[in-house]
Amino acid sequence: MTETVDAPTATRIPHWIGGRRVDGGSGRSGPVYNPATGRQSGAVDFASVEEVDAAVQAARAAFPAWRATSLAKRAELFFRIRELLHARREELAEVLTREHGKVLSDALGEVTRGLEVVEHCCGIPTLLKGEHSEQASTGIDVYSIRQPLGVVAGITPFNFPAMVPMWMWAPAIACGNCFVLKPSEKDPSPSLWVAELLAEAGLPEGVFNVVMGDRVAVDALLEHPDVAAISFVGSTPVARAVYEKATASGKRCQALGGAKNHMIVLPDADVDAAADAAVSAGYGSAGERCMAVSVVVAVGDVAQPLVDAIRERIPKVKVGDGMDPSSEMGPLVTREHRDRVASYVENAPGEGATVVVDGREGVPDEGFFLNPSLLDDVTPEMKAYVDEIFGPVLGVTRVATYEEAVQLVNESPYGNGVAIFTRDGGAARQFQFDVQAGMVGINVPIPVPVAYYSFGGWKSSLFGDLHVYGPEAIGFYTRGKVVTSRWPDPATSKIDLGFPQTR
Ligand code: NAD
């Protein structure tokens, strides 16, 4: 498999600052590939500290007018954004597929789930309602209001280049903040595309900015005194470091990390339904989802029929260029990542696992492809079990009892998603009580919450207190204020040096 670098014809991907495209001046850039061909399609500018500062200053300048914009006008604008995004969602899906590699139908699914967060934000007048207590004390009313933080920033991963930024910018802006996005340098174009759409919808200049780049841009945001809050989604080591740096410089931070999601299959489960779910959730988006199932925990005598059923389904998964509507699974994002994922299959027999299906066989010559792999007899000390592989490699771990299965999940350092497959309602209910993870699926393999709940994991899958989107995002992107007010009759005014008490 070869990779052709064709930099002179590659499209330049600049920043978006103050409502327009701004070419980077740092002299640093990174290659962007079409993973289906392996050829370089773009060169993305890498921001300097000064360019990050320019984006923050544009956001800061826009903030006073934006926070004063009425809730009615903000809602109206979000309805326009929703309509435009909905009308042009297929175009965005294509931009996304060309740089990420996921198949078009999946890219459209990603855009649609992001769009649901935008739709939720159309209700911002209701979401920002405070509370009011009349006559809390005699002649005194108390009420609460929520106000935006100012300039807030988002740092996002490659695997959902449209949806994850929407999780952040939509509620942040709806709440009255101005936003600076630092998308993944591997697939930056969807962010630029969205910036242009927001401008077309009428979002004022400076409310949404994009700085392209690497660690230099991230550090500049983390250290910038005018950035009030950081939302981060990415791998656990970076999430931990981002959280520590951001909070050390006094910022509010939510940093979502990696995952190792288990799917437990109890002996009474419908084997065909469980196998369908394992294949869909293990190999969808080539396993590059933070909610992908990567370990199937087979309890008791369901193991062999389940492994057989998964093996039968794998050859039917159509792997190919994401732009081809008949493809079901596309390539991985880069050649390095593809090779890293393949190394887990290579090393599996040496660790004692059984390679049931070897996805390194029969891959096309061009592009960063890897076919689905299935490993059996995976045990908790193996690297294939411990590491987040983030590719189309599904492992099966066999255990004897439900208790052992739950123990495996609870001992994992991650706690993002988890699923159980069973026909026993009592077992499922016990599982939701026992299990240590933020998002639980009962006969649902990828339990990404709908937009009016919030998304987030436990343990090393989330650093910080508040989850993203839904009600918790409103809390994250605003500060509370409580007002105690009296409109006294001047005739009853008097001096009282005592501590205020309710009367
Ligand atoms: P990543 O951690 O490599 O990068 C995420 C972002 O951080 C990118 O914008 C990148 O430019 C930046 N970055 C990378 N290294 C950095 C460093 N040393 N210092 C500062 N910034 C740095 O993650 P990725 O490979 O783009 O995405 C895949 C990871 O994201 C997986 O671990 C996946 O589980 C995780 N993820 C988690 C969720 C979730 O909701 N928990 C959602 C999607 C992805």
XYZ file of C-alpha atoms and ligand atoms in Angstrom:
547
model
C 0.000 0.000 0.000
C 1.557 3.280 -1.072
C 0.830 6.798 -0.029
C 1.331 9.543 -2.563
C 2.084 13.035 -1.327
C 0.918 15.584 -3.819
C 1.451 18.784 -1.855
C 1.631 21.345 -4.711
C -1.968 20.582 -5.792
C -3.279 20.173 -2.240
C -6.015 22.583 -1.131
C -4.977 25.040 1.532
C -7.159 24.909 4.643
C -6.932 28.229 6.535
C -8.303 29.599 9.826
C -11.664 31.363 10.278
C -11.291 34.472 12.390
C -13.683 37.391 12.792
C -16.081 36.108 10.139
C -13.632 35.395 7.312
C -10.979 32.966 6.091
C -7.528 33.954 7.304
C -4.439 32.341 5.810
C -1.978 31.195 8.437
C 1.295 33.057 8.699
C 3.232 30.708 10.980
C 4.908 28.871 8.114
C 3.772 25.590 9.686
C 1.137 23.289 8.195
C 0.120 19.630 8.169
C -0.959 17.225 5.432
C -4.595 16.130 5.071
C -5.265 12.860 3.237
C -8.095 11.181 1.448
C -7.901 7.891 3.380
C -9.631 5.979 0.578
C -6.860 6.776 -1.928
C -3.969 7.432 0.423
C -3.220 10.654 -1.460
C -2.757 14.047 0.150
C -5.743 16.276 -0.578
C -5.006 19.309 1.550
C -2.539 21.223 3.666
C -3.930 22.681 6.866
C -2.378 25.807 8.390
C -1.054 25.436 11.937
C -1.784 28.487 14.098
C 0.870 30.379 16.011
C 0.258 31.767 19.502
C -0.408 35.188 17.897
C -3.024 33.714 15.550
C -4.804 32.029 18.455
C -4.751 35.369 20.230
C -6.295 37.044 17.154
C -9.164 34.523 17.246
C -9.699 35.030 20.984
C -9.673 38.821 20.525
C -12.232 38.543 17.695
C -14.438 36.480 20.017
C -13.908 38.901 22.879
C -14.849 41.880 20.723
C -18.052 40.142 19.593
C -19.111 39.107 23.107
C -20.806 42.276 24.497
C -23.229 42.549 21.574
C -23.815 38.791 21.349
C -24.625 38.331 25.040
C -27.051 41.258 24.774
C -28.832 39.697 21.780
C -32.330 38.745 22.889
C -33.269 35.123 23.449
C -35.930 35.502 20.759
C -33.321 36.601 18.202
C -30.907 33.833 19.246
C -33.667 31.245 18.862
C -34.606 32.656 15.459
C -30.972 32.417 14.334
C -30.700 28.823 15.556
C -33.793 27.892 13.569
C -32.083 29.389 10.480
C -28.874 27.450 11.215
C -30.946 24.290 11.627
C -32.735 24.818 8.322
C -29.524 25.491 6.391
C -27.687 22.549 7.943
C -30.614 20.261 7.294
C -30.883 21.363 3.654
C -27.142 20.942 3.054
C -26.397 17.960 5.299
C -25.411 15.726 2.390
C -22.817 18.247 1.240
C -21.306 18.321 4.744
C -21.328 14.520 4.852
C -19.299 14.435 1.627
C -16.743 16.945 2.927
C -16.426 14.763 6.012
C -16.098 11.446 4.180
C -13.328 12.766 1.919
C -11.075 13.527 4.891
C -12.197 11.040 7.545
C -12.946 8.051 5.338
C -16.191 6.893 7.016
C -18.902 5.844 4.566
C -21.392 8.470 3.372
C -24.396 6.953 5.144
C -22.454 6.996 8.424
C -21.250 10.566 7.802
C -24.863 11.567 7.252
C -25.774 9.825 10.510
C -23.082 11.825 12.292
C -24.369 15.108 10.844
C -27.937 14.159 11.786
C -27.005 13.436 15.417
C -25.123 16.758 15.576
C -28.119 18.486 14.056
C -30.243 17.167 16.924
C -28.068 19.176 19.319
C -28.593 22.291 17.179
C -32.345 21.594 17.225
C -32.281 21.302 21.012
C -30.583 24.719 21.138
C -33.491 26.271 19.200
C -35.262 26.039 22.568
C -32.681 28.245 24.285
C -35.308 30.617 25.761
C -36.790 27.681 27.667
C -33.404 26.123 28.492
C -32.128 29.331 30.098
C -35.193 29.955 32.270
C -34.342 30.675 35.878
C -36.397 30.226 39.026
C -38.402 32.828 40.896
C -39.641 32.880 44.475
C -42.131 35.576 45.216
C -42.355 36.822 48.818
C -39.292 34.800 49.947
C -39.294 37.221 52.849
C -41.848 39.914 53.451
C -41.667 42.262 50.458
C -38.681 40.381 49.048
C -38.473 38.300 45.869
C -35.584 35.975 44.960
C -34.774 34.768 41.485
C -31.965 33.043 39.625
C -30.503 33.860 36.229
C -27.806 32.190 34.129
C -25.278 34.291 32.242
C -22.661 33.328 29.641
C -18.984 32.961 30.541
C -17.457 35.019 27.703
C -14.974 33.428 25.306
C -15.002 29.635 25.444
C -12.988 27.148 23.380
C -13.452 23.627 22.037
C -10.733 21.149 21.059
C -12.047 18.195 19.073
C -10.932 14.745 17.802
C -10.713 13.410 14.263
C -13.380 10.757 14.582
C -16.495 12.981 14.584
C -15.311 16.135 12.795
C -18.835 17.594 12.475
C -20.843 16.180 15.389
C -18.437 16.678 18.294
C -17.845 20.381 17.454
C -21.679 20.760 17.288
C -21.918 19.284 20.802
C -19.873 22.291 21.905
C -20.439 25.354 19.715
C -24.214 25.007 19.549
C -24.973 25.196 23.297
C -22.040 27.550 23.978
C -23.218 30.117 21.426
C -26.913 29.668 22.247
C -26.066 30.509 25.873
C -24.517 33.808 24.705
C -20.801 32.904 24.610
C -18.375 33.460 21.747
C -16.510 30.385 20.579
C -13.051 29.391 19.333
C -12.803 25.886 17.849
C -9.563 23.962 17.372
C -10.580 20.931 15.289
C -8.445 17.878 14.589
C -5.695 18.602 12.092
C -6.460 15.268 10.405
C -9.881 16.309 9.031
C -10.277 20.080 9.461
C -12.481 20.974 6.450
C -15.908 20.262 8.024
C -15.193 23.005 10.600
C -14.430 25.569 7.925
C -17.539 24.485 6.025
C -19.656 24.988 9.167
C -18.065 28.404 9.819
C -19.198 29.559 6.379
C -22.679 28.160 6.930
C -23.010 29.966 10.275
C -22.003 33.232 8.581
C -24.566 32.619 5.840
C -27.216 32.032 8.512
C -26.431 35.469 9.936
C -24.280 34.715 12.984
C -22.380 37.950 13.739
C -18.645 38.071 12.982
C -16.408 36.859 15.766
C -19.053 34.759 17.555
C -17.612 31.581 15.974
C -13.927 31.259 15.088
C -11.756 28.341 13.997
C -8.033 28.045 14.586
C -6.391 25.156 12.807
C -3.365 23.498 14.254
C -1.626 21.224 16.692
C -0.393 21.332 20.247
C 0.863 24.916 19.873
C -2.713 26.121 19.281
C -4.092 23.933 22.080
C -1.557 25.213 24.608
C -2.178 28.805 23.533
C -5.903 28.343 24.240
C -5.256 26.615 27.566
C -2.991 29.421 28.721
C -4.935 32.368 27.289
C -6.222 34.632 30.081
C -9.296 35.638 28.057
C -10.557 32.071 27.555
C -12.989 31.213 30.332
C -13.723 27.553 29.617
C -12.389 24.604 27.646
C -14.357 21.674 26.240
C -12.130 18.859 25.032
C -12.864 15.506 23.398
C -10.024 13.154 22.470
C -7.770 10.445 23.859
C -7.361 9.919 27.606
C -3.704 11.022 28.011
C -4.381 14.310 26.201
C -7.723 14.788 28.003
C -6.002 14.401 31.375
C -3.230 16.866 30.444
C -5.722 19.385 29.024
C -7.864 19.188 32.171
C -4.861 19.699 34.451
C -3.533 22.676 32.461
C -6.897 24.346 31.983
C -7.928 24.081 35.615
C -4.459 25.146 36.794
C -4.964 28.382 34.896
C -8.360 28.888 36.506
C -10.579 27.773 33.649
C -13.682 25.669 33.769
C -12.971 22.411 31.910
C -14.737 19.300 30.689
C -12.312 16.846 29.023
C -13.748 13.669 27.540
C -11.242 10.875 26.972
C -10.944 7.466 25.391
C -12.899 4.292 25.957
C -12.922 0.521 25.917
C -16.576 -0.368 25.645
C -17.799 -3.805 26.704
C -20.865 -5.567 25.379
C -22.027 -8.287 27.746
C -24.033 -11.124 26.263
C -25.915 -13.282 28.783
C -26.725 -16.942 28.010
C -30.427 -16.161 27.433
C -29.762 -13.492 24.774
C -30.970 -13.770 21.190
C -27.698 -14.846 19.555
C -28.523 -13.480 16.101
C -29.554 -10.079 17.460
C -26.437 -9.934 19.645
C -24.180 -10.890 16.720
C -25.799 -8.250 14.475
C -25.245 -5.661 17.210
C -21.618 -6.691 17.801
C -20.772 -6.476 14.094
C -22.558 -3.115 13.690
C -21.057 -1.545 16.802
C -17.618 -3.117 16.432
C -16.943 -2.365 12.777
C -19.163 0.665 12.053
C -16.975 3.667 11.180
C -14.085 1.140 11.099
C -14.214 0.995 14.898
C -13.164 4.655 15.138
C -15.941 5.613 17.532
C -15.538 6.381 21.219
C -18.754 4.374 21.730
C -17.696 1.452 19.506
C -17.956 -1.972 21.081
C -14.428 -3.342 21.325
C -14.881 -6.243 23.760
C -17.721 -8.734 23.653
C -18.003 -10.475 27.017
C -19.680 -13.811 26.391
C -21.186 -15.328 29.529
C -21.411 -19.127 29.837
C -22.409 -21.317 26.927
C -23.449 -18.441 24.637
C -19.766 -17.955 23.687
C -19.294 -20.474 20.878
C -22.603 -19.851 19.056
C -21.954 -16.108 19.355
C -18.396 -16.299 17.949
C -19.716 -18.470 15.090
C -22.516 -16.002 14.352
C -20.129 -13.014 14.308
C -17.651 -14.890 12.090
C -20.407 -15.726 9.587
C -21.396 -12.074 9.303
C -17.926 -10.569 8.791
C -17.378 -11.538 5.121
C -20.661 -9.809 4.268
C -19.440 -6.403 5.496
C -18.636 -4.435 2.331
C -15.382 -2.529 2.823
C -14.607 0.223 0.319
C -14.307 3.915 -0.520
C -16.752 5.816 1.677
C -17.955 7.804 -1.325
C -19.275 4.598 -2.921
C -22.877 4.299 -1.653
C -22.595 0.511 -1.494
C -19.683 0.600 1.002
C -20.512 -0.224 4.621
C -17.077 0.313 6.169
C -14.392 2.708 4.967
C -10.653 3.028 5.569
C -8.895 4.187 8.735
C -7.928 7.824 9.061
C -4.160 7.609 8.436
C -1.623 5.019 7.390
C 0.102 5.196 10.820
C -3.175 4.523 12.590
C -4.035 1.639 10.228
C -0.619 0.065 10.891
C -0.978 0.501 14.652
C -4.416 -1.174 14.617
C -3.075 -4.032 12.461
C -0.275 -4.615 14.980
C -2.851 -5.795 17.551
C -3.923 -8.581 15.192
C -0.287 -9.429 14.489
C 0.557 -9.671 18.202
C -2.635 -11.436 19.325
C -1.446 -15.074 18.915
C 1.772 -14.342 20.832
C -0.361 -13.117 23.735
C -2.492 -16.265 23.656
C -5.567 -15.006 21.786
C -7.095 -16.808 18.803
C -7.346 -14.911 15.510
C -10.721 -16.055 14.159
C -10.782 -13.548 11.276
C -7.630 -11.720 10.146
C -8.558 -8.322 8.685
C -5.102 -7.787 7.229
C -5.957 -10.224 4.470
C -7.402 -9.010 1.173
C -7.097 -5.259 1.687
C -6.971 -3.030 -1.422
C -3.599 -1.698 -2.593
C -4.568 1.947 -2.267
C -5.676 3.804 0.825
C -5.572 3.086 4.554
C -7.850 0.045 4.588
C -8.074 -2.799 7.059
C -10.813 -5.414 6.975
C -12.721 -6.466 10.128
C -10.792 -8.726 12.515
C -12.185 -11.017 15.203
C -10.099 -12.213 18.162
C -11.335 -14.911 20.562
C -10.034 -16.010 23.983
C -8.930 -12.463 24.803
C -8.046 -12.138 28.492
C -7.741 -8.997 30.633
C -3.936 -8.886 30.778
C -3.501 -8.825 26.985
C -2.717 -5.557 25.201
C -5.591 -6.250 22.816
C -7.878 -6.080 25.873
C -6.213 -3.237 27.774
C -5.535 -0.722 24.996
C -8.079 1.353 23.144
C -7.386 -0.056 19.654
C -9.772 2.356 17.888
C -10.086 0.218 14.770
C -12.062 -2.705 13.326
C -10.744 -5.308 15.765
C -13.347 -6.964 17.956
C -12.212 -9.131 20.882
C -14.259 -11.804 22.617
C -13.629 -12.519 26.298
C -15.264 -15.629 27.719
C -16.438 -15.650 31.346
C -18.528 -18.085 33.383
C -20.885 -15.749 35.258
C -22.689 -12.391 35.176
C -20.670 -11.329 38.244
C -17.381 -11.891 36.424
C -18.638 -9.896 33.461
C -19.604 -6.914 35.621
C -16.309 -7.111 37.486
C -14.436 -6.833 34.173
C -16.308 -3.679 33.243
C -15.955 -2.132 36.672
C -12.220 -2.821 36.837
C -11.635 -1.138 33.477
C -10.020 2.287 33.863
C -12.519 3.582 31.289
C -16.246 4.057 31.819
C -17.748 5.509 28.657
C -20.397 3.192 27.170
C -21.441 -0.356 28.046
C -24.182 -2.667 26.825
C -25.932 -5.810 27.994
C -27.827 -8.233 25.771
C -30.419 -10.360 27.551
C -34.109 -11.242 27.583
C -34.197 -11.017 31.376
C -35.528 -7.639 32.540
C -34.437 -8.309 36.114
C -30.830 -8.981 35.050
C -30.803 -5.833 32.925
C -32.139 -3.768 35.806
C -29.514 -5.171 38.164
C -26.855 -4.379 35.543
C -27.831 -0.706 35.264
C -27.539 -0.543 39.066
C -24.169 -2.327 39.270
C -22.203 -1.057 36.327
C -19.686 1.791 36.470
C -20.096 3.628 33.176
C -21.745 6.857 32.077
C -23.901 5.479 29.260
C -25.640 2.109 29.428
C -27.388 0.227 26.641
C -29.943 -2.512 27.310
C -30.091 -4.492 24.072
C -28.753 -1.282 22.472
C -25.078 -1.518 21.501
C -24.223 2.192 21.061
C -26.211 4.088 23.704
C -25.367 7.666 22.666
C -27.973 9.723 24.555
C -30.490 11.838 22.648
C -29.816 15.594 22.571
C -32.046 16.452 25.543
C -29.984 14.220 27.856
C -26.232 14.703 28.299
C -23.290 12.668 27.008
C -20.320 11.647 29.111
C -18.418 8.775 30.647
C -17.026 7.921 34.069
C -13.497 7.286 35.320
C -10.747 7.999 32.736
C -13.343 8.667 30.041
C -14.170 12.112 31.487
C -12.200 14.628 33.514
C -14.429 17.319 34.975
C -17.886 17.451 36.451
C -20.311 18.216 33.675
C -21.146 16.146 30.609
C -21.553 17.590 27.113
C -24.750 18.826 25.383
C -28.245 18.606 26.886
C -28.993 20.160 30.279
C -25.448 19.765 31.613
C -24.060 21.864 28.729
C -26.308 24.735 29.767
C -24.773 24.494 33.242
C -21.251 24.269 31.839
C -21.505 27.291 29.532
C -23.199 29.629 32.021
C -22.700 31.025 35.501
C -25.534 31.264 37.964
C -26.561 34.488 39.652
C -29.200 34.824 42.342
C -30.928 38.172 42.798
C -32.642 39.157 46.043
C -34.823 42.206 45.475
C -37.095 44.523 47.399
C -39.098 47.448 46.145
C -39.859 49.022 49.486
C -42.351 51.630 50.355
C -40.057 54.552 51.321
C -42.297 55.076 54.348
C -41.205 51.692 55.820
C -37.435 52.239 55.303
C -35.278 52.011 58.447
C -31.692 51.226 59.499
C -31.097 47.617 60.688
C -27.497 46.482 61.347
C -28.460 42.838 62.001
C -27.713 39.978 59.602
C -30.562 39.692 57.061
C -33.207 37.180 58.203
C -36.355 36.052 56.533
C -39.493 37.453 58.054
P -6.292 13.027 20.207
O -6.281 13.057 21.695
O -5.063 12.610 19.497
O -6.609 14.515 19.645
C -7.722 15.255 20.092
C -7.412 16.737 19.926
O -6.294 17.080 20.754
C -7.018 17.127 18.500
O -7.586 18.386 18.217
C -5.509 17.194 18.545
O -4.970 18.137 17.642
C -5.221 17.615 19.970
N -3.979 17.047 20.508
C -3.406 15.847 20.202
N -2.290 15.660 20.927
C -2.160 16.744 21.721
C -1.194 17.134 22.706
N -0.183 16.362 23.017
N -1.376 18.318 23.333
C -2.415 19.113 23.026
N -3.351 18.790 22.106
C -3.225 17.630 21.457
O -7.548 12.169 19.755
P -7.946 11.699 18.291
O -6.999 10.639 17.853
O -8.161 12.870 17.402
O -9.391 11.064 18.570
C -9.586 9.758 19.002
C -9.711 9.685 20.505
O -10.777 10.500 20.940
C -10.042 8.283 21.001
O -9.306 8.044 22.171
C -11.524 8.357 21.300
O -12.010 7.443 22.252
C -11.627 9.742 21.803
N -13.003 10.226 21.716
C -13.725 10.301 22.863
C -15.042 10.711 22.820
C -15.862 10.785 24.067
O -16.958 11.289 23.976
N -15.393 10.350 25.212
C -15.624 11.071 21.593
C -14.858 10.992 20.439
C -13.536 10.580 20.523
